């Protein structure tokens, strides 16, 4: 049995059976059972799937999400620059600590703002 390698230059067509179904939660499922004797490198990923009315199904893997690296971090806050050129301030705190939220938000935002100001003055 020869191992099948899928690359940018090589597509492979396999014969098989596809079972479509729906879970109790309402989510749809699709299982493909290959009827050929092949060995394929296993993979998993997040895909965009489009099922057509005629039964054709098209799948395309979505690229991995690229997270922004924080420029500055504090206990519950981070300051990042997005790929769109905009700056983002993110703050998160547990609901049980709601009484501390205003004080912590002001303190951490001020700390990060002071770091940004120092960075601007030094450059």
JSON list of C-alpha atoms in Angstrom, two decimals:
[
{"chain": "A", "resi": 1, "resn": "UNK", "atom": "CA", "xyz": [0.00, 0.00, 0.00]},
{"chain": "A", "resi": 2, "resn": "UNK", "atom": "CA", "xyz": [1.44, 3.32, -1.09]},
{"chain": "A", "resi": 3, "resn": "UNK", "atom": "CA", "xyz": [1.07, 6.40, 1.12]},
{"chain": "A", "resi": 4, "resn": "UNK", "atom": "CA", "xyz": [-0.82, 9.20, -0.64]},
{"chain": "A", "resi": 5, "resn": "UNK", "atom": "CA", "xyz": [0.68, 12.65, -0.21]},
{"chain": "A", "resi": 6, "resn": "UNK", "atom": "CA", "xyz": [-1.50, 15.69, -0.84]},
{"chain": "A", "resi": 7, "resn": "UNK", "atom": "CA", "xyz": [0.39, 18.84, -1.81]},
{"chain": "A", "resi": 8, "resn": "UNK", "atom": "CA", "xyz": [-0.18, 22.15, -3.58]},
{"chain": "A", "resi": 9, "resn": "UNK", "atom": "CA", "xyz": [0.67, 20.42, -6.86]},
{"chain": "A", "resi": 10, "resn": "UNK", "atom": "CA", "xyz": [-1.27, 17.19, -6.31]},
{"chain": "A", "resi": 11, "resn": "UNK", "atom": "CA", "xyz": [-4.94, 16.55, -5.61]},
{"chain": "A", "resi": 12, "resn": "UNK", "atom": "CA", "xyz": [-6.31, 13.07, -5.00]},
{"chain": "A", "resi": 13, "resn": "UNK", "atom": "CA", "xyz": [-9.77, 11.75, -5.83]},
{"chain": "A", "resi": 14, "resn": "UNK", "atom": "CA", "xyz": [-11.02, 8.93, -3.60]},
{"chain": "A", "resi": 15, "resn": "UNK", "atom": "CA", "xyz": [-14.16, 6.82, -3.91]},
{"chain": "A", "resi": 16, "resn": "UNK", "atom": "CA", "xyz": [-16.27, 6.32, -0.82]},
{"chain": "A", "resi": 17, "resn": "UNK", "atom": "CA", "xyz": [-19.54, 6.82, 1.00]},
{"chain": "A", "resi": 18, "resn": "UNK", "atom": "CA", "xyz": [-20.61, 9.96, 2.81]},
{"chain": "A", "resi": 19, "resn": "UNK", "atom": "CA", "xyz": [-23.14, 9.90, 5.61]},
{"chain": "A", "resi": 20, "resn": "UNK", "atom": "CA", "xyz": [-24.89, 13.16, 6.49]},
{"chain": "A", "resi": 21, "resn": "UNK", "atom": "CA", "xyz": [-26.81, 13.55, 9.73]},
{"chain": "A", "resi": 22, "resn": "UNK", "atom": "CA", "xyz": [-27.92, 15.85, 12.50]},
{"chain": "A", "resi": 23, "resn": "UNK", "atom": "CA", "xyz": [-27.22, 15.64, 16.22]},
{"chain": "A", "resi": 24, "resn": "UNK", "atom": "CA", "xyz": [-29.88, 16.12, 18.90]},
{"chain": "A", "resi": 25, "resn": "UNK", "atom": "CA", "xyz": [-28.42, 19.60, 19.45]},
{"chain": "A", "resi": 26, "resn": "UNK", "atom": "CA", "xyz": [-29.29, 20.54, 15.85]},
{"chain": "A", "resi": 27, "resn": "UNK", "atom": "CA", "xyz": [-25.66, 20.52, 14.64]},
{"chain": "A", "resi": 28, "resn": "UNK", "atom": "CA", "xyz": [-25.04, 18.79, 11.34]},
{"chain": "A", "resi": 29, "resn": "UNK", "atom": "CA", "xyz": [-22.51, 15.97, 10.85]},
{"chain": "A", "resi": 30, "resn": "UNK", "atom": "CA", "xyz": [-20.78, 14.51, 7.81]},
{"chain": "A", "resi": 31, "resn": "UNK", "atom": "CA", "xyz": [-18.72, 11.30, 7.79]},
{"chain": "A", "resi": 32, "resn": "UNK", "atom": "CA", "xyz": [-16.76, 10.04, 4.78]},
{"chain": "A", "resi": 33, "resn": "UNK", "atom": "CA", "xyz": [-15.86, 6.37, 4.52]},
{"chain": "A", "resi": 34, "resn": "UNK", "atom": "CA", "xyz": [-13.16, 5.70, 1.92]},
{"chain": "A", "resi": 35, "resn": "UNK", "atom": "CA", "xyz": [-13.68, 2.52, -0.15]},
{"chain": "A", "resi": 36, "resn": "UNK", "atom": "CA", "xyz": [-10.10, 2.41, -1.45]},
{"chain": "A", "resi": 37, "resn": "UNK", "atom": "CA", "xyz": [-6.99, 0.91, 0.12]},
{"chain": "A", "resi": 38, "resn": "UNK", "atom": "CA", "xyz": [-4.92, 4.01, 0.84]},
{"chain": "A", "resi": 39, "resn": "UNK", "atom": "CA", "xyz": [-2.67, 5.41, 3.55]},
{"chain": "A", "resi": 40, "resn": "UNK", "atom": "CA", "xyz": [-3.03, 9.11, 4.15]},
{"chain": "A", "resi": 41, "resn": "UNK", "atom": "CA", "xyz": [-1.33, 11.47, 6.59]},
{"chain": "A", "resi": 42, "resn": "UNK", "atom": "CA", "xyz": [-3.85, 12.28, 9.33]},
{"chain": "A", "resi": 43, "resn": "UNK", "atom": "CA", "xyz": [-4.87, 15.93, 9.78]},
{"chain": "A", "resi": 44, "resn": "UNK", "atom": "CA", "xyz": [-7.44, 18.02, 11.55]},
{"chain": "A", "resi": 45, "resn": "UNK", "atom": "CA", "xyz": [-8.45, 21.64, 11.29]},
{"chain": "A", "resi": 46, "resn": "UNK", "atom": "CA", "xyz": [-11.25, 24.16, 11.19]},
{"chain": "A", "resi": 47, "resn": "UNK", "atom": "CA", "xyz": [-13.03, 24.15, 7.85]},
{"chain": "A", "resi": 48, "resn": "UNK", "atom": "CA", "xyz": [-15.57, 26.18, 5.96]},
{"chain": "A", "resi": 49, "resn": "UNK", "atom": "CA", "xyz": [-18.11, 23.68, 4.61]},
{"chain": "A", "resi": 50, "resn": "UNK", "atom": "CA", "xyz": [-20.68, 24.35, 1.92]},
{"chain": "A", "resi": 51, "resn": "UNK", "atom": "CA", "xyz": [-23.31, 21.74, 1.11]},
{"chain": "A", "resi": 52, "resn": "UNK", "atom": "CA", "xyz": [-25.11, 22.28, -2.17]},
{"chain": "A", "resi": 53, "resn": "UNK", "atom": "CA", "xyz": [-28.69, 21.32, -3.05]},
{"chain": "A", "resi": 54, "resn": "UNK", "atom": "CA", "xyz": [-27.48, 18.68, -5.50]},
{"chain": "A", "resi": 55, "resn": "UNK", "atom": "CA", "xyz": [-25.55, 16.85, -2.74]},
{"chain": "A", "resi": 56, "resn": "UNK", "atom": "CA", "xyz": [-22.08, 18.17, -3.56]},
{"chain": "A", "resi": 57, "resn": "UNK", "atom": "CA", "xyz": [-20.07, 19.21, -0.51]},
{"chain": "A", "resi": 58, "resn": "UNK", "atom": "CA", "xyz": [-17.12, 21.61, -0.65]},
{"chain": "A", "resi": 59, "resn": "UNK", "atom": "CA", "xyz": [-14.69, 22.05, 2.25]},
{"chain": "A", "resi": 60, "resn": "UNK", "atom": "CA", "xyz": [-11.85, 24.52, 2.61]},
{"chain": "A", "resi": 61, "resn": "UNK", "atom": "CA", "xyz": [-9.57, 24.74, 5.63]},
{"chain": "A", "resi": 62, "resn": "UNK", "atom": "CA", "xyz": [-9.55, 28.12, 7.36]},
{"chain": "A", "resi": 63, "resn": "UNK", "atom": "CA", "xyz": [-6.16, 29.66, 8.16]},
{"chain": "A", "resi": 64, "resn": "UNK", "atom": "CA", "xyz": [-5.01, 29.59, 11.76]},
{"chain": "A", "resi": 65, "resn": "UNK", "atom": "CA", "xyz": [-5.97, 32.66, 13.76]},
{"chain": "A", "resi": 66, "resn": "UNK", "atom": "CA", "xyz": [-3.00, 34.94, 14.35]},
{"chain": "A", "resi": 67, "resn": "UNK", "atom": "CA", "xyz": [-3.20, 36.58, 17.76]},
{"chain": "A", "resi": 68, "resn": "UNK", "atom": "CA", "xyz": [-1.76, 40.02, 18.42]},
{"chain": "A", "resi": 69, "resn": "UNK", "atom": "CA", "xyz": [1.20, 40.00, 20.79]},
{"chain": "A", "resi": 70, "resn": "UNK", "atom": "CA", "xyz": [0.72, 42.38, 23.73]},
{"chain": "A", "resi": 71, "resn": "UNK", "atom": "CA", "xyz": [2.96, 45.44, 23.85]},
{"chain": "A", "resi": 72, "resn": "UNK", "atom": "CA", "xyz": [2.22, 45.90, 27.56]},
{"chain": "A", "resi": 73, "resn": "UNK", "atom": "CA", "xyz": [0.48, 43.65, 30.09]},
{"chain": "A", "resi": 74, "resn": "UNK", "atom": "CA", "xyz": [-0.89, 44.17, 33.58]},
{"chain": "A", "resi": 75, "resn": "UNK", "atom": "CA", "xyz": [-2.85, 41.90, 35.96]},
{"chain": "A", "resi": 76, "resn": "UNK", "atom": "CA", "xyz": [-6.14, 42.04, 34.05]},
{"chain": "A", "resi": 77, "resn": "UNK", "atom": "CA", "xyz": [-5.27, 44.23, 31.07]},
{"chain": "A", "resi": 78, "resn": "UNK", "atom": "CA", "xyz": [-3.25, 44.15, 27.88]},
{"chain": "A", "resi": 79, "resn": "UNK", "atom": "CA", "xyz": [-2.37, 46.71, 25.21]},
{"chain": "A", "resi": 80, "resn": "UNK", "atom": "CA", "xyz": [-1.82, 45.48, 21.65]},
{"chain": "A", "resi": 81, "resn": "UNK", "atom": "CA", "xyz": [-1.47, 46.78, 18.11]},
{"chain": "A", "resi": 82, "resn": "UNK", "atom": "CA", "xyz": [-3.67, 45.01, 15.57]},
{"chain": "A", "resi": 83, "resn": "UNK", "atom": "CA", "xyz": [-2.83, 44.15, 11.99]},
{"chain": "A", "resi": 84, "resn": "UNK", "atom": "CA", "xyz": [-5.21, 46.95, 10.99]},
{"chain": "A", "resi": 85, "resn": "UNK", "atom": "CA", "xyz": [-2.85, 49.50, 12.60]},
{"chain": "A", "resi": 86, "resn": "UNK", "atom": "CA", "xyz": [-5.21, 50.26, 15.47]},
{"chain": "A", "resi": 87, "resn": "UNK", "atom": "CA", "xyz": [-4.27, 50.01, 19.14]},
{"chain": "A", "resi": 88, "resn": "UNK", "atom": "CA", "xyz": [-6.43, 47.92, 21.46]},
{"chain": "A", "resi": 89, "resn": "UNK", "atom": "CA", "xyz": [-6.79, 47.98, 25.25]},
{"chain": "A", "resi": 90, "resn": "UNK", "atom": "CA", "xyz": [-8.36, 44.84, 26.72]},
{"chain": "A", "resi": 91, "resn": "UNK", "atom": "CA", "xyz": [-9.51, 44.49, 30.32]},
{"chain": "A", "resi": 92, "resn": "UNK", "atom": "CA", "xyz": [-11.19, 41.42, 31.87]},
{"chain": "A", "resi": 93, "resn": "UNK", "atom": "CA", "xyz": [-12.25, 40.71, 35.44]},
{"chain": "A", "resi": 94, "resn": "UNK", "atom": "CA", "xyz": [-14.40, 38.06, 37.14]},
{"chain": "A", "resi": 95, "resn": "UNK", "atom": "CA", "xyz": [-17.97, 39.02, 37.98]},
{"chain": "A", "resi": 96, "resn": "UNK", "atom": "CA", "xyz": [-17.38, 38.26, 41.68]},
{"chain": "A", "resi": 97, "resn": "UNK", "atom": "CA", "xyz": [-14.86, 41.15, 41.83]},
{"chain": "A", "resi": 98, "resn": "UNK", "atom": "CA", "xyz": [-17.26, 43.79, 40.44]},
{"chain": "A", "resi": 99, "resn": "UNK", "atom": "CA", "xyz": [-16.68, 46.03, 43.47]},
{"chain": "A", "resi": 100, "resn": "UNK", "atom": "CA", "xyz": [-12.95, 46.27, 42.58]},
{"chain": "A", "resi": 101, "resn": "UNK", "atom": "CA", "xyz": [-13.56, 46.86, 38.89]},
{"chain": "A", "resi": 102, "resn": "UNK", "atom": "CA", "xyz": [-13.57, 50.69, 38.72]},
{"chain": "A", "resi": 103, "resn": "UNK", "atom": "CA", "xyz": [-10.43, 51.05, 40.84]},
{"chain": "A", "resi": 104, "resn": "UNK", "atom": "CA", "xyz": [-8.55, 48.28, 39.03]},
{"chain": "A", "resi": 105, "resn": "UNK", "atom": "CA", "xyz": [-9.60, 49.52, 35.58]},
{"chain": "A", "resi": 106, "resn": "UNK", "atom": "CA", "xyz": [-8.36, 53.04, 36.31]},
{"chain": "A", "resi": 107, "resn": "UNK", "atom": "CA", "xyz": [-5.12, 51.80, 37.93]},
{"chain": "A", "resi": 108, "resn": "UNK", "atom": "CA", "xyz": [-4.20, 49.37, 35.17]},
{"chain": "A", "resi": 109, "resn": "UNK", "atom": "CA", "xyz": [-5.19, 51.72, 32.34]},
{"chain": "A", "resi": 110, "resn": "UNK", "atom": "CA", "xyz": [-3.11, 54.49, 33.95]},
{"chain": "A", "resi": 111, "resn": "UNK", "atom": "CA", "xyz": [-0.12, 52.18, 34.36]},
{"chain": "A", "resi": 112, "resn": "UNK", "atom": "CA", "xyz": [-0.23, 51.16, 30.70]},
{"chain": "A", "resi": 113, "resn": "UNK", "atom": "CA", "xyz": [-0.80, 54.78, 29.59]},
{"chain": "A", "resi": 114, "resn": "UNK", "atom": "CA", "xyz": [2.30, 55.86, 31.57]},
{"chain": "A", "resi": 115, "resn": "UNK", "atom": "CA", "xyz": [4.35, 53.15, 29.84]},
{"chain": "A", "resi": 116, "resn": "UNK", "atom": "CA", "xyz": [3.15, 54.39, 26.44]},
{"chain": "A", "resi": 117, "resn": "UNK", "atom": "CA", "xyz": [4.02, 58.00, 27.37]},
{"chain": "A", "resi": 118, "resn": "UNK", "atom": "CA", "xyz": [7.53, 56.95, 28.52]},
{"chain": "A", "resi": 119, "resn": "UNK", "atom": "CA", "xyz": [7.99, 55.06, 25.25]},
{"chain": "A", "resi": 120, "resn": "UNK", "atom": "CA", "xyz": [6.96, 58.14, 23.23]},
{"chain": "A", "resi": 121, "resn": "UNK", "atom": "CA", "xyz": [9.29, 60.45, 25.22]},
{"chain": "A", "resi": 122, "resn": "UNK", "atom": "CA", "xyz": [12.26, 58.08, 24.88]},
{"chain": "A", "resi": 123, "resn": "UNK", "atom": "CA", "xyz": [11.86, 57.81, 21.10]}
]
